[in-house]
Amino acid sequence: EPPALALLARAADGSMRDGLSLLDQAIAFGGGGVTQADVQAMLGVVAGERLPALLDAVDRGDATAALGLIGEVAEYAPDFGGLLRELVTLLHRVAVVQQVPDAAQPAWGDVAAITRLADAIPPDEVQLYYQIALHGQRDLPLAPDERSGFEMLILRLLAFRPASSAPVPVPAQAAEPDPGMNGEASEPAPD
């Protein structure tokens, strides 16, 4: 399947030898076939399927849903560094589709999800998310563990999303201000 081959190519990271070795492993793992599901299981990238939903949760400003998805992903014991690279790739593809809608390719995976994200997230926010995620790759090895580093990156996306900069309502004051406090002399109360 073309999506399976795209996963193998990404995992090979430009190395022909690694690509052939991974393809050979995938054929053996899949009993002679190379399917997307088998390659995802073999490479441990099942978690990457949840990235569009995670990006959607960030766009909605839903931290609870975003952290819940990371919890689900963690059950697969993913390589969070690889997952972050997949997030950067997803953001790149969303940006490309925003500028050139016909550029989407079946090898990219779920093109419908990429198109939905391209329609939902403003281009300037996609660029901001991309930049934060790109810099997050540098910071991830410095985190106490990869999961917490990945969670902090997602929390950073949530914190810096432009929609979150809406003014916070100020609570009403419990007591009325003293009329004498505004610089005017207050008149004494009648006896």
CSV table of C-alpha atoms in Angstrom, one decimal:
chain,number,residue,atom,x,y,z
A,1,GLU,CA,0.0,0.0,0.0
A,2,PRO,CA,1.4,3.5,-0.9
A,3,PRO,CA,0.9,4.8,2.7
A,4,ALA,CA,2.9,1.9,4.0
A,5,LEU,CA,5.7,2.7,1.6
A,6,ALA,CA,5.6,6.3,2.7
A,7,LEU,CA,6.0,5.3,6.3
A,8,LEU,CA,9.0,3.1,5.4
A,9,ALA,CA,10.6,5.9,3.4
A,10,ARG,CA,10.2,8.3,6.3
A,11,ALA,CA,11.7,5.7,8.7
A,12,ALA,CA,14.6,5.1,6.4
A,13,ASP,CA,15.4,8.9,6.5
A,14,GLY,CA,17.1,9.0,3.1
A,15,SER,CA,19.2,5.8,3.5
A,16,MET,CA,18.7,3.3,0.7
A,17,ARG,CA,20.2,0.5,2.8
A,18,ASP,CA,17.8,1.3,5.7
A,19,GLY,CA,14.9,1.5,3.3
A,20,LEU,CA,15.6,-1.9,1.8
A,21,SER,CA,16.1,-3.4,5.2
A,22,LEU,CA,12.9,-2.0,6.5
A,23,LEU,CA,11.0,-3.1,3.4
A,24,ASP,CA,12.4,-6.6,3.9
A,25,GLN,CA,11.3,-6.6,7.5
A,26,ALA,CA,7.8,-5.3,6.6
A,27,ILE,CA,7.4,-8.1,4.0
A,28,ALA,CA,8.3,-10.7,6.7
A,29,PHE,CA,6.2,-9.0,9.3
A,30,GLY,CA,3.2,-8.8,7.0
A,31,GLY,CA,3.5,-12.4,5.7
A,32,GLY,CA,4.4,-11.3,2.2
A,33,GLY,CA,2.2,-8.1,2.1
A,34,VAL,CA,3.1,-4.6,3.0
A,35,THR,CA,0.1,-2.9,4.5
A,36,GLN,CA,-0.2,0.4,6.3
A,37,ALA,CA,-1.5,-1.2,9.5
A,38,ASP,CA,1.4,-3.8,9.6
A,39,VAL,CA,4.1,-1.2,8.9
A,40,GLN,CA,2.6,1.1,11.6
A,41,ALA,CA,2.6,-1.8,14.1
A,42,MET,CA,6.1,-2.8,13.1
A,43,LEU,CA,7.5,0.7,13.4
A,44,GLY,CA,5.5,1.6,16.4
A,45,VAL,CA,3.9,4.6,14.7
A,46,VAL,CA,0.3,3.8,15.5
A,47,ALA,CA,0.4,6.9,17.7
A,48,GLY,CA,0.9,9.1,14.7
A,49,GLU,CA,-2.6,8.5,13.6
A,50,ARG,CA,-3.8,10.6,16.5
A,51,LEU,CA,-1.8,13.7,15.5
A,52,PRO,CA,-4.6,15.3,13.4
A,53,ALA,CA,-7.0,14.9,16.3
A,54,LEU,CA,-4.3,16.3,18.6
A,55,LEU,CA,-3.8,19.3,16.4
A,56,ASP,CA,-7.5,19.8,16.2
A,57,ALA,CA,-7.7,19.9,20.0
A,58,VAL,CA,-4.9,22.5,20.1
A,59,ASP,CA,-6.8,24.6,17.5
A,60,ARG,CA,-9.9,24.4,19.7
A,61,GLY,CA,-7.9,25.3,22.8
A,62,ASP,CA,-9.0,22.1,24.4
A,63,ALA,CA,-6.1,21.2,26.7
A,64,THR,CA,-8.0,18.4,28.4
A,65,ALA,CA,-8.6,16.6,25.1
A,66,ALA,CA,-5.0,17.3,24.0
A,67,LEU,CA,-3.5,15.8,27.1
A,68,GLY,CA,-6.0,12.9,27.0
A,69,LEU,CA,-4.8,12.1,23.4
A,70,ILE,CA,-1.2,12.1,24.6
A,71,GLY,CA,-2.2,9.7,27.3
A,72,GLU,CA,-3.7,7.4,24.8
A,73,VAL,CA,-0.6,7.7,22.6
A,74,ALA,CA,1.6,6.9,25.5
A,75,GLU,CA,-0.1,3.5,25.8
A,76,TYR,CA,1.7,2.5,22.7
A,77,ALA,CA,5.1,3.4,24.2
A,78,PRO,CA,5.9,5.7,21.2
A,79,ASP,CA,9.1,7.4,20.3
A,80,PHE,CA,8.0,10.9,21.2
A,81,GLY,CA,10.9,12.3,19.3
A,82,GLY,CA,9.6,10.6,16.2
A,83,LEU,CA,6.1,11.6,17.0
A,84,LEU,CA,7.3,15.2,17.2
A,85,ARG,CA,8.9,14.9,13.8
A,86,GLU,CA,5.6,13.6,12.4
A,87,LEU,CA,3.8,16.6,13.9
A,88,VAL,CA,6.3,18.9,12.2
A,89,THR,CA,5.6,17.0,8.9
A,90,LEU,CA,1.8,17.2,9.4
A,91,LEU,CA,2.1,21.0,10.0
A,92,HIS,CA,4.2,21.3,6.8
A,93,ARG,CA,1.6,19.4,4.8
A,94,VAL,CA,-1.3,21.5,6.2
A,95,ALA,CA,0.6,24.7,5.2
A,96,VAL,CA,1.3,23.3,1.7
A,97,VAL,CA,-2.4,22.4,1.2
A,98,GLN,CA,-3.4,25.9,2.4
A,99,GLN,CA,-1.3,27.5,-0.3
A,100,VAL,CA,-1.6,24.8,-3.0
A,101,PRO,CA,-4.8,22.7,-2.4
A,102,ASP,CA,-4.0,20.3,-5.2
A,103,ALA,CA,-0.6,19.4,-3.8
A,104,ALA,CA,-1.9,16.8,-1.4
A,105,GLN,CA,-0.7,13.2,-2.2
A,106,PRO,CA,-2.1,9.9,-1.1
A,107,ALA,CA,1.4,9.0,0.3
A,108,TRP,CA,0.8,11.7,2.9
A,109,GLY,CA,-1.7,9.5,4.7
A,110,ASP,CA,-5.1,10.8,5.6
A,111,VAL,CA,-5.4,13.6,3.0
A,112,ALA,CA,-9.0,14.3,4.2
A,113,ALA,CA,-7.7,15.1,7.7
A,114,ILE,CA,-5.0,17.3,6.4
A,115,THR,CA,-7.5,19.2,4.3
A,116,ARG,CA,-9.9,19.6,7.2
A,117,LEU,CA,-7.0,21.1,9.3
A,118,ALA,CA,-6.0,23.3,6.4
A,119,ASP,CA,-9.5,24.7,6.3
A,120,ALA,CA,-9.9,25.0,10.1
A,121,ILE,CA,-6.6,26.6,11.2
A,122,PRO,CA,-5.6,30.0,9.9
A,123,PRO,CA,-2.4,30.0,8.0
A,124,ASP,CA,-0.6,32.3,10.4
A,125,GLU,CA,-1.4,29.9,13.3
A,126,VAL,CA,-0.1,27.0,11.3
A,127,GLN,CA,3.2,28.8,10.8
A,128,LEU,CA,3.4,29.6,14.5
A,129,TYR,CA,2.6,26.0,15.4
A,130,TYR,CA,5.3,24.8,12.9
A,131,GLN,CA,7.9,27.2,14.4
A,132,ILE,CA,7.2,26.1,18.0
A,133,ALA,CA,7.2,22.4,17.0
A,134,LEU,CA,10.4,22.8,15.1
A,135,HIS,CA,12.2,24.5,18.0
A,136,GLY,CA,10.6,21.8,20.3
A,137,GLN,CA,12.8,19.2,18.5
A,138,ARG,CA,15.8,20.9,19.9
A,139,ASP,CA,14.4,21.1,23.4
A,140,LEU,CA,13.0,17.6,23.6
A,141,PRO,CA,16.3,15.9,24.6
A,142,LEU,CA,16.6,18.4,27.5
A,143,ALA,CA,13.3,17.4,29.1
A,144,PRO,CA,13.3,14.9,32.1
A,145,ASP,CA,11.6,12.4,29.8
A,146,GLU,CA,10.2,12.5,26.3
A,147,ARG,CA,6.6,12.3,27.2
A,148,SER,CA,6.8,15.4,29.5
A,149,GLY,CA,8.8,17.2,26.9
A,150,PHE,CA,6.1,16.5,24.3
A,151,GLU,CA,3.3,17.5,26.7
A,152,MET,CA,5.1,20.8,27.3
A,153,LEU,CA,5.4,21.4,23.6
A,154,ILE,CA,1.6,20.8,23.2
A,155,LEU,CA,1.0,23.1,26.2
A,156,ARG,CA,3.2,25.7,24.6
A,157,LEU,CA,1.1,25.5,21.4
A,158,LEU,CA,-2.0,26.0,23.5
A,159,ALA,CA,-0.5,28.9,25.4
A,160,PHE,CA,0.7,30.8,22.4
A,161,ARG,CA,-2.2,30.2,20.0
A,162,PRO,CA,-3.6,33.6,19.0
A,163,ALA,CA,-7.1,32.7,20.0
A,164,SER,CA,-6.0,32.3,23.6
A,165,SER,CA,-5.1,35.9,23.9
A,166,ALA,CA,-8.7,37.0,24.3
A,167,PRO,CA,-9.1,39.3,27.3
A,168,VAL,CA,-9.7,37.5,30.6
A,169,PRO,CA,-12.9,38.8,32.3
A,170,VAL,CA,-12.2,40.7,35.5
A,171,PRO,CA,-14.3,39.6,38.5
A,172,ALA,CA,-16.7,42.1,39.9
A,173,GLN,CA,-15.5,43.8,43.1
A,174,ALA,CA,-17.2,42.5,46.2
A,175,ALA,CA,-17.6,45.9,47.9
A,176,GLU,CA,-18.4,49.3,46.5
A,177,PRO,CA,-15.5,51.7,46.5
A,178,ASP,CA,-15.5,54.4,49.2
A,179,PRO,CA,-16.8,57.6,47.5
A,180,GLY,CA,-14.1,59.6,49.4
A,181,MET,CA,-11.4,57.6,47.7
A,182,ASN,CA,-11.7,59.4,44.3
A,183,GLY,CA,-10.2,62.6,45.5
A,184,GLU,CA,-13.5,64.3,46.4
A,185,ALA,CA,-14.3,65.2,50.0
A,186,SER,CA,-17.1,63.3,51.4
A,187,GLU,CA,-19.8,65.1,53.3
A,188,PRO,CA,-20.4,64.0,56.9
A,189,ALA,CA,-23.5,62.0,57.5
A,190,PRO,CA,-26.3,63.9,59.1
A,191,ASP,CA,-27.0,63.2,62.8
